[in-house]
Amino acid sequence: MDDLLTEFLTETNESIDTVDNELVRLEQNPNDKAVLDNIFRLVHTIKGTCGFLGLPRLESVAHSAENVLGKFRDGELFVTPGLVSQILEALDTIKMILQGLEQTGNEPEGDDSDLIARLDLAAEGKFEDAAPVAAPEPAPVVADSRAETEKLLGRSLKPGEVTLDELEAAFAAAAGPEEVEAAAPLAPAAKAEPKKARVEAKPAAAPVEARDGEDGGAKGNQSIRVSVDLLEGLMNLVSELVLTRNQLLQIARRNENSEFSVPLQRLSQCTTELQEGVMKTRMQPIGNAWSKLPRIIRDLSHELDKKIELEMKGADTELDRQVLELIKDPLTHMVRNSADHGIEMPAERVAKGKSETGHVRLNAYHEGGHIIIEIADDGRGLNVDRLRQKIVEVGLVSEAEAEGMSDNQIHKFIFHPGLSTAEKVTSVSGRGVGMDVVRSNIEKIGGTIELDSVAGKGTRFAIKIPLTLAIVSALIVESGGERFAVPQISVLELVRAAPGSEYRIEFVNNAPVLRLRSRLLPLVHLHRILGLEPKTANDNDEAFIVVTQVGSFTFGIVVDEVFDTEEIVVKPVAPILKNLSVYSGNTILGDGSVIMILDPNGVANATATVQHNQQEDSQEVRARSLENEHESMLLFRAGSENPKAVPLSLVARLEDIDVSTIEFADGKPMVQYRGSLMPLVTVDDKCQLVTEGRQAVLVFADGDKTMGLAVDQILDIVETELKIELSSESNGRLGTAVVAGKVTEIMDVGHYLKLAFKDYLRAKPQELNAANAQQPRVLLIDDSSFFRNMLKPLLAAGGYDVTSVSSAEEALALREEGEVFDLIISDIEMPGLNGFEFAAEVRGQGRWADTPLVALSSLASGADFEKGRAAGFNDYVAKFDRDSLLSILDEQLELTRTAA
Amino acid sequence: MSLQSNEFVTIRLAGQLLGIPVLLVHDVLKLQNVTRVPLSPGWVAGVLNLRGRIVTAIDLRNRLGLPPRGANEKAPMSVVVDHKGEPYSLLIDSVGEVLRLDDTLYEKNPVTLDARWREVSNGIYRLQDELLVVLDVRRLLDMDQALAA
C-alpha cells in the first residue's frame, strides 16, 4: 500500500472517531455552531482527500453526508436524532470502506445507493424522523458482533479484519436490485457530484495543512507520526539496554576502582534518561480509550429508549499505551453494562424520584504509581436477591451458604464466569460473559477492581492499574533457596523478625502473625505457598517479612533473605506457566539469571484466602450483625484458673509491659504508653500485678483514651457463638458462657473503662434485669464499632435479643425488610442520617412509628435532650452509663407493655 | 511432508532414540543455570536465560513418563525449539547427529505404543540398528494437552 494511502487511512480513522463524538454532542446541543463547523470541516476534508486519491465509493458517501451537514450549517435543516442517525450510518459505511481499504488497498465492492438516496432525500428536507425506526442503525449490532467474534477468535480483531455480521450488515446496507432501480433517478446526481468534488480536491488539501499549523504553532509541524511498531521496537531495545546496564553495574561493583566505573556511570545515567524518554512516548491520555464511549452511549440510549448522560473526568490522565490498549475493552464493556443494566427506564427513574436522565460517570486520576479509573452509574444497583438465586442455581454455593453471605460477598460473584443477572439477553449485554473477562484482563496487568453497589442508588467500580508494565522496580528476596522478585509497588515495608528482638513471629493456633505497631499482621511463609523446602526447620527463626498490600488487604510474606532492589523488565511467563497465579512474569537479573516475579495478588489468593475472608467477615460483622453470628473471643487467664474472655474486636492491642516501667499515681498503677498515661486495672481486687519481669496487658481504646487490663496469661483466640448462659452479679463480668468447651467468664469491658476513667462516667447501682422469659428485641444503631461491641454483650446479658447496625440507613433498610423490634437504641452523631433525622423518619411513617426510641450519645446536654424529644425519641441516655441504659430500657418496655 | 521435513536431529532419552525435525531446532546447548519455578507442573524444569530470551525448560523424561535422571548420570543437554513464538528448551540426555531419512523407512505409530508416547509421536523410522521415534513438538508443547497429561 502506498504511503499516501496509509497516511490517509490513519488520519481519516482519527477524523471519523472525532466526528462520531462531535455528532453526539451536536445532537445534544443542536445550536452549537462551533461543533457543527468542526464536523462539517472534518467530513469535507475526508471527502476532498478521497477525491484526490481516487476513491469514488468513499467519496460519494462522504459527499452525501456533507450535503446534509451543509444544510444543518446553513440553517435549512434542523438537527434531529433521526438525521444524526443517518449521518452516523454514513460514517459507519465510511468506516467499513476504510477497513476494506486497509486490508486490500482497494475500496471494497458494494453499493451505497440506498444510503445515499436517503441522505440526499434528507438533504432535500424530505426525510422523516420515523424512518430510522424502520431502518435500524447497524452500528450497535456491528460493534457487538465484533466483540462476539473477538471472543470466538480469542483475540481482538486486527485493524481491517471484518466480522461476519459486519459483512452481513454491509450487504444489508447495500441496496438490492429493486432498490437500485428505485434509486436510479438519483444515481446520475451521485455520479455528477464526484466530478465537482475532484475540482475541489486540491484546495481541500490546504485546510489540512492549515490545521496542522494551528496545532503545532506558527513554526509549523512540531509532531510527527511514528508507527507503534517502531516505538515498541525501541521500547524493547531500551529494556534490553537496561538489563545489560544492570549486568555491567553488577560487574563493576565487584571490581572497584575499575577505569570503567566513570564511563559506566555516564552510560547508566543516559540509559535511565533514555528509558524515561521512551516511556514518555508510550504515554497516552486515557481519553483515547474513552473516545468511542459517547457514541456507544448515544446508540445505546436510542436503542434502549433510555436517557443517559455520560460524564468524563480526567480524560487527560496519561498512562502507558500498552496498559491503555488492555483496558480499552474492559472499560467499554463496563460502561455498556452500566448503561444497559444499571440505568433504569426513564419512567422507572421518575417513579423512584430520580431525575429522568441517568448518569454514567467516568473518572480517572493518578494515585501513587497507579491510575484509578472509576465507573459509576446512578442506576438501580446490583440485584442481590437475583444474584443470590443465580449463584445457587448455577451451583457455585449451596443455598445455605448463599443465605449466610453478606451483600458484599454476593456482589463479588458478578466477576464469576457465566453469571449474568440481566432478565433478558439484549444485543448489548447479558450474555454472562463479561465481568469475569473484565476482571481477568485487569488482573493480567497487575490491576485490581473493586465494586460498590447500593440497591436503588447505583453501582461504582474502581479499577486500579499500574502506570506502566514494562519496567518496574522490584525487591529481590530468597526463600527455600530460590530467588524471587516482588514488585516494589506492593511492598509497604520490610521487617526483620528474630526471636528476642522487638519483632518476632508469633502463632495463634498455628497461624503465624506479627505484631506491627497497633495491628496484628497475618503472615504467610513463602516457602509454604510455593511448596519449597524451608531453610530452617523452625518457622520462628530469624526471617524477613515483606509487608505487602493487595487492595485493602495487608499481609506479610515471610522470606529467608532480602537482597537489593533492581529495575526489572517484566517479561510475560511462557503460556505453559500462565495459569500459575502466583507469578506475574519473569525477568533476567543483572547477573544473567532468570528470576520469577511474584504477583502479590496471586500470593494473597493462593494462601491467605482464609485470612482474607476472615478480615472481610469481621468488617461485615461490624457493618451489620444480624442473628447470632460468631464472635472472635480473646481468651486469657487472670486471677483464677478458669479462662476469661472478651470480644476480640474490643481489644485494641496486646502488650507486654516491663514491670519496672509501671508507675503509681494516686495509688493507681499506670504506664507511659505512646506519649500518654495509660491506667492499668486488674480483673478484680484479688488479682495483683506481677512484681517482676513482664506484665501481659490487654489494651482497650476508645478515642484517645486507652486503658490496660492486666492479665496473667493470654491463651487463645477462638471463634464462638456468644451465648451467655448465666448472667453474673459480680462487677466486671457479663456472665458465663461456654467457650471452646470450657466454662469461661465473659468480661465486661465497660466496667473496666469506668474503673479507669472515673470522671468519665457516672455509676448508678441498678440491678440487672435477669433473664426475661421472652427476650425483647432491641435494635442498636451506632456507627462506632467499639460501642456496638461493648453494648451488644451488655444488652445480651441484660436479657435482650440484640441486632446491631452501623448506620441509620441500614436500620431503615431493616424496616423495609419487615423486621420488628420492641425497642430501638440509636446513636445521635452518625455519618449519613443522624439520630435526629432518623427519629423523624421513623416517627413519620412505617411500621416502627410506635416503637420506643432511646437516644444514645456522648453529648448529654439539656438542649440535646429536648431536641431528641422533639425529634421523637422517648428517652435519652449517655454512652457508658450502662446501668441507666438498662433501667431506661426496662422503663420504656414497661411503658409499651402497659400501653398495649 | 516436504522434503526437508524428514531431516531430524537425533536425541537420546533414557536409551531411546528420538528425532526432532531439524528446522524446529534453534539451538543445542549444555544446560546451565536453570531457575526453578515452584508450583509448576513436574515436567517444567524451570526457566533459563538464552542470550536475553527467557526460555522455559521442559523435562522431557518427566513429560514422557520416563524415570528421572539418576544422580550419577551426565548433566543433561538441551535442545531449544520454538512453539507458537515461544522458545522452549527440551532437556534430554544427549544429542546425536542430523539424519536425513528416507520416507520408505517411515511407519505409523504401532498401536501398542504407550498412550503418552502415542500422543506426542509422529511415527517411527526404522533405522538399521534401532528405531527412531519422531517427536511432535507441537503436541508435546501444546499447553492444554500438556496440562492434561
Short mmCIF file of N, CA, C and O in Angstrom, two decimals, chain A residues 473-544:
data_model
loop_
_atom_site.label_atom_id
_atom_site.label_comp_id
_atom_site.label_asym_id
_atom_site.label_seq_id
_atom_site.Cartn_x
_atom_site.Cartn_y
_atom_site.Cartn_z
N SER A 473 10.34 -1.47 39.45
CA SER A 473 11.34 -1.66 40.48
C SER A 473 10.91 -2.84 41.32
O SER A 473 9.74 -2.95 41.69
N ALA A 474 11.83 -3.73 41.59
CA ALA A 474 11.43 -4.93 42.32
C ALA A 474 12.43 -5.25 43.42
O ALA A 474 13.61 -4.93 43.34
N LEU A 475 11.91 -5.85 44.44
CA LEU A 475 12.71 -6.28 45.58
C LEU A 475 13.06 -7.74 45.36
O LEU A 475 12.19 -8.55 45.04
N ILE A 476 14.35 -8.05 45.49
CA ILE A 476 14.75 -9.44 45.28
C ILE A 476 14.83 -10.14 46.64
O ILE A 476 15.50 -9.66 47.55
N VAL A 477 14.10 -11.23 46.77
CA VAL A 477 14.09 -11.95 48.04
C VAL A 477 14.45 -13.41 47.79
O VAL A 477 14.44 -13.87 46.64
N GLU A 478 14.76 -14.10 48.89
CA GLU A 478 15.07 -15.52 48.74
C GLU A 478 14.23 -16.32 49.71
O GLU A 478 14.02 -15.93 50.86
N SER A 479 13.74 -17.42 49.23
CA SER A 479 13.01 -18.32 50.10
C SER A 479 13.24 -19.73 49.61
O SER A 479 13.21 -20.00 48.42
N GLY A 480 13.50 -20.63 50.55
CA GLY A 480 13.73 -22.02 50.18
C GLY A 480 14.82 -22.17 49.15
O GLY A 480 14.75 -23.04 48.30
N GLY A 481 15.83 -21.31 49.22
CA GLY A 481 16.96 -21.43 48.32
C GLY A 481 16.73 -20.87 46.93
O GLY A 481 17.61 -20.92 46.08
N GLU A 482 15.55 -20.35 46.65
CA GLU A 482 15.28 -19.78 45.33
C GLU A 482 15.07 -18.27 45.48
O GLU A 482 14.55 -17.80 46.49
N ARG A 483 15.44 -17.55 44.43
CA ARG A 483 15.22 -16.10 44.49
C ARG A 483 13.95 -15.72 43.74
O ARG A 483 13.60 -16.36 42.75
N PHE A 484 13.30 -14.69 44.25
CA PHE A 484 12.08 -14.20 43.60
C PHE A 484 12.09 -12.68 43.63
O PHE A 484 12.73 -12.08 44.49
N ALA A 485 11.38 -12.09 42.70
CA ALA A 485 11.25 -10.64 42.68
C ALA A 485 9.85 -10.27 43.13
O ALA A 485 8.88 -10.90 42.72
N VAL A 486 9.76 -9.26 43.99
CA VAL A 486 8.45 -8.77 44.42
C VAL A 486 8.34 -7.33 43.94
O VAL A 486 9.20 -6.52 44.25
N PRO A 487 7.33 -7.00 43.16
CA PRO A 487 7.21 -5.63 42.68
C PRO A 487 7.18 -4.65 43.85
O PRO A 487 6.40 -4.82 44.79
N GLN A 488 8.06 -3.67 43.79
CA GLN A 488 8.21 -2.73 44.89
C GLN A 488 6.90 -2.02 45.21
O GLN A 488 6.63 -1.65 46.35
N ILE A 489 6.09 -1.87 44.21
CA ILE A 489 4.89 -1.06 44.36
C ILE A 489 3.92 -1.63 45.37
O ILE A 489 3.18 -0.91 46.03
N SER A 490 3.96 -2.94 45.54
CA SER A 490 3.03 -3.51 46.51
C SER A 490 3.70 -3.74 47.87
O SER A 490 3.07 -4.26 48.78
N VAL A 491 4.98 -3.38 47.97
CA VAL A 491 5.67 -3.57 49.24
C VAL A 491 5.53 -2.32 50.09
O VAL A 491 5.87 -1.23 49.66
N LEU A 492 4.99 -2.48 51.28
CA LEU A 492 4.84 -1.32 52.17
C LEU A 492 6.10 -1.10 52.98
O LEU A 492 6.59 0.01 53.12
N GLU A 493 6.62 -2.16 53.55
CA GLU A 493 7.85 -2.04 54.33
C GLU A 493 8.45 -3.41 54.54
O GLU A 493 7.86 -4.44 54.22
N LEU A 494 9.67 -3.37 55.09
CA LEU A 494 10.35 -4.62 55.40
C LEU A 494 10.58 -4.69 56.89
O LEU A 494 10.92 -3.70 57.52
N VAL A 495 10.37 -5.85 57.45
CA VAL A 495 10.58 -6.02 58.89
C VAL A 495 11.47 -7.24 59.08
O VAL A 495 11.25 -8.27 58.46
N ARG A 496 12.47 -7.08 59.94
CA ARG A 496 13.30 -8.23 60.25
C ARG A 496 12.78 -8.80 61.57
O ARG A 496 12.63 -8.08 62.55
N ALA A 497 12.49 -10.05 61.55
CA ALA A 497 11.96 -10.67 62.77
C ALA A 497 12.95 -11.72 63.26
O ALA A 497 13.50 -12.48 62.47
N ALA A 498 13.20 -11.72 64.56
CA ALA A 498 14.08 -12.72 65.14
C ALA A 498 13.63 -12.95 66.57
O ALA A 498 13.04 -12.06 67.19
N PRO A 499 13.86 -14.15 67.09
CA PRO A 499 13.47 -14.41 68.47
C PRO A 499 14.18 -13.42 69.37
O PRO A 499 15.37 -13.14 69.18
N GLY A 500 13.46 -12.85 70.31
CA GLY A 500 14.09 -11.95 71.26
C GLY A 500 14.19 -10.52 70.79
O GLY A 500 14.49 -9.63 71.56
N SER A 501 13.95 -10.28 69.52
CA SER A 501 14.02 -8.88 69.06
C SER A 501 12.65 -8.24 69.22
O SER A 501 11.70 -8.87 69.69
N GLU A 502 12.58 -7.00 68.84
CA GLU A 502 11.32 -6.28 69.02
C GLU A 502 10.20 -6.95 68.23
O GLU A 502 9.06 -7.04 68.66
N TYR A 503 10.56 -7.40 67.03
CA TYR A 503 9.57 -8.07 66.21
C TYR A 503 9.86 -9.57 66.21
O TYR A 503 10.98 -9.99 65.98
N ARG A 504 8.88 -10.33 66.50
CA ARG A 504 9.05 -11.76 66.37
C ARG A 504 7.74 -12.38 65.90
O ARG A 504 6.66 -11.84 66.11
N ILE A 505 7.92 -13.50 65.23
CA ILE A 505 6.74 -14.16 64.68
C ILE A 505 6.05 -14.94 65.78
O ILE A 505 6.70 -15.70 66.51
N GLU A 506 4.79 -14.70 65.97
CA GLU A 506 4.04 -15.44 66.98
C GLU A 506 2.96 -16.26 66.29
O GLU A 506 2.67 -16.07 65.12
N PHE A 507 2.40 -17.14 67.07
CA PHE A 507 1.41 -18.02 66.45
C PHE A 507 0.09 -17.96 67.19
O PHE A 507 0.06 -17.96 68.42
N VAL A 508 -0.96 -17.86 66.46
CA VAL A 508 -2.28 -18.02 67.05
C VAL A 508 -2.85 -19.26 66.39
O VAL A 508 -3.15 -19.26 65.21
N ASN A 509 -2.92 -20.31 67.18
CA ASN A 509 -3.42 -21.57 66.65
C ASN A 509 -2.73 -21.91 65.33
O ASN A 509 -3.37 -22.12 64.30
N ASN A 510 -1.40 -21.93 65.39
CA ASN A 510 -0.56 -22.31 64.24
C ASN A 510 -0.54 -21.29 63.10
O ASN A 510 0.15 -21.49 62.12
N ALA A 511 -1.34 -20.26 63.19
CA ALA A 511 -1.30 -19.25 62.13
C ALA A 511 -0.28 -18.20 62.54
O ALA A 511 -0.42 -17.59 63.59
N PRO A 512 0.75 -18.01 61.72
CA PRO A 512 1.77 -17.04 62.10
C PRO A 512 1.25 -15.60 62.00
O PRO A 512 0.54 -15.27 61.06
N VAL A 513 1.59 -14.80 62.99
CA VAL A 513 1.21 -13.39 62.97
C VAL A 513 2.38 -12.56 63.46
O VAL A 513 3.32 -13.07 64.07
N LEU A 514 2.34 -11.29 63.17
CA LEU A 514 3.36 -10.37 63.63
C LEU A 514 2.67 -9.16 64.24
O LEU A 514 1.72 -8.65 63.68
N ARG A 515 3.18 -8.75 65.42
CA ARG A 515 2.64 -7.50 65.96
C ARG A 515 3.38 -6.37 65.29
O ARG A 515 4.58 -6.23 65.42
N LEU A 516 2.66 -5.59 64.57
CA LEU A 516 3.30 -4.49 63.88
C LEU A 516 2.56 -3.23 64.30
O LEU A 516 1.43 -3.02 63.93
N ARG A 517 3.26 -2.43 65.10
CA ARG A 517 2.60 -1.25 65.66
C ARG A 517 1.26 -1.63 66.27
O ARG A 517 1.18 -2.52 67.09
N SER A 518 0.19 -1.03 65.83
CA SER A 518 -1.04 -1.28 66.57
C SER A 518 -1.83 -2.45 65.99
O SER A 518 -2.97 -2.64 66.34
N ARG A 519 -1.22 -3.20 65.08
CA ARG A 519 -2.03 -4.22 64.44
C ARG A 519 -1.38 -5.59 64.47
O ARG A 519 -0.17 -5.72 64.61
N LEU A 520 -2.20 -6.59 64.32
CA LEU A 520 -1.69 -7.93 64.12
C LEU A 520 -1.68 -8.18 62.62
O LEU A 520 -2.69 -8.03 61.95
N LEU A 521 -0.51 -8.54 62.13
CA LEU A 521 -0.37 -8.72 60.69
C LEU A 521 -0.36 -10.21 60.38
O LEU A 521 0.48 -10.95 60.91
N PRO A 522 -1.28 -10.69 59.57
CA PRO A 522 -1.21 -12.11 59.21
C PRO A 522 0.01 -12.37 58.33
O PRO A 522 0.38 -11.52 57.52
N LEU A 523 0.62 -13.51 58.53
CA LEU A 523 1.84 -13.80 57.78
C LEU A 523 1.65 -15.05 56.94
O LEU A 523 0.88 -15.94 57.29
N VAL A 524 2.36 -15.11 55.85
CA VAL A 524 2.44 -16.36 55.10
C VAL A 524 3.90 -16.63 54.82
O VAL A 524 4.67 -15.72 54.54
N HIS A 525 4.28 -17.87 54.95
CA HIS A 525 5.65 -18.25 54.62
C HIS A 525 5.71 -18.55 53.13
O HIS A 525 4.97 -19.41 52.64
N LEU A 526 6.59 -17.85 52.45
CA LEU A 526 6.65 -18.00 51.01
C LEU A 526 6.97 -19.45 50.63
O LEU A 526 6.39 -20.00 49.70
N HIS A 527 7.86 -20.07 51.40
CA HIS A 527 8.24 -21.43 51.00
C HIS A 527 7.05 -22.38 51.10
O HIS A 527 6.97 -23.36 50.38
N ARG A 528 6.13 -22.06 52.01
CA ARG A 528 4.94 -22.92 52.13
C ARG A 528 4.03 -22.79 50.92
O ARG A 528 3.53 -23.77 50.40
N ILE A 529 3.84 -21.54 50.51
CA ILE A 529 2.97 -21.32 49.35
C ILE A 529 3.54 -22.01 48.14
O ILE A 529 2.83 -22.57 47.32
N LEU A 530 4.85 -21.94 48.02
CA LEU A 530 5.47 -22.43 46.80
C LEU A 530 5.88 -23.88 46.93
O LEU A 530 6.43 -24.46 46.00
N GLY A 531 5.64 -24.46 48.10
CA GLY A 531 5.98 -25.86 48.28
C GLY A 531 7.47 -26.12 48.24
O GLY A 531 7.93 -27.13 47.72
N LEU A 532 8.25 -25.18 48.77
CA LEU A 532 9.71 -25.35 48.80
C LEU A 532 10.15 -25.84 50.17
O LEU A 532 9.43 -25.68 51.16
N GLU A 533 11.34 -26.41 50.21
CA GLU A 533 11.90 -26.84 51.49
C GLU A 533 12.30 -25.60 52.28
O GLU A 533 12.96 -24.71 51.76
N PRO A 534 11.88 -25.51 53.53
CA PRO A 534 12.30 -24.34 54.31
C PRO A 534 13.81 -24.38 54.57
O PRO A 534 14.41 -25.45 54.58
N LYS A 535 14.37 -23.22 54.78
CA LYS A 535 15.81 -23.13 55.02
C LYS A 535 16.13 -23.74 56.38
O LYS A 535 17.09 -24.46 56.56
N THR A 536 15.28 -23.40 57.35
CA THR A 536 15.48 -23.96 58.67
C THR A 536 14.21 -24.69 59.06
O THR A 536 13.13 -24.42 58.53
N ALA A 537 14.38 -25.59 60.01
CA ALA A 537 13.23 -26.40 60.39
C ALA A 537 12.21 -25.56 61.14
O ALA A 537 11.02 -25.80 61.07
N ASN A 538 12.70 -24.56 61.82
CA ASN A 538 11.81 -23.81 62.71
C ASN A 538 11.26 -22.56 62.04
O ASN A 538 11.99 -21.78 61.46
N ASP A 539 9.96 -22.42 62.15
CA ASP A 539 9.31 -21.31 61.47
C ASP A 539 9.56 -19.96 62.11
O ASP A 539 9.39 -18.94 61.48
N ASN A 540 9.93 -19.96 63.40
CA ASN A 540 10.04 -18.65 64.02
C ASN A 540 11.48 -18.19 64.21
O ASN A 540 11.76 -17.32 65.01
N ASP A 541 12.41 -18.81 63.48
CA ASP A 541 13.78 -18.32 63.49
C ASP A 541 13.84 -16.98 62.78
O ASP A 541 12.84 -16.47 62.31
N GLU A 542 15.04 -16.45 62.70
CA GLU A 542 15.19 -15.16 62.04
C GLU A 542 14.63 -15.21 60.61
O GLU A 542 14.85 -16.15 59.88
N ALA A 543 13.90 -14.19 60.28
CA ALA A 543 13.32 -14.15 58.95
C ALA A 543 13.03 -12.70 58.58
O ALA A 543 13.06 -11.82 59.44
N PHE A 544 12.79 -12.47 57.32
CA PHE A 544 12.41 -11.15 56.89
C PHE A 544 10.95 -11.18 56.47
O PHE A 544 10.49 -12.16 55.90
#
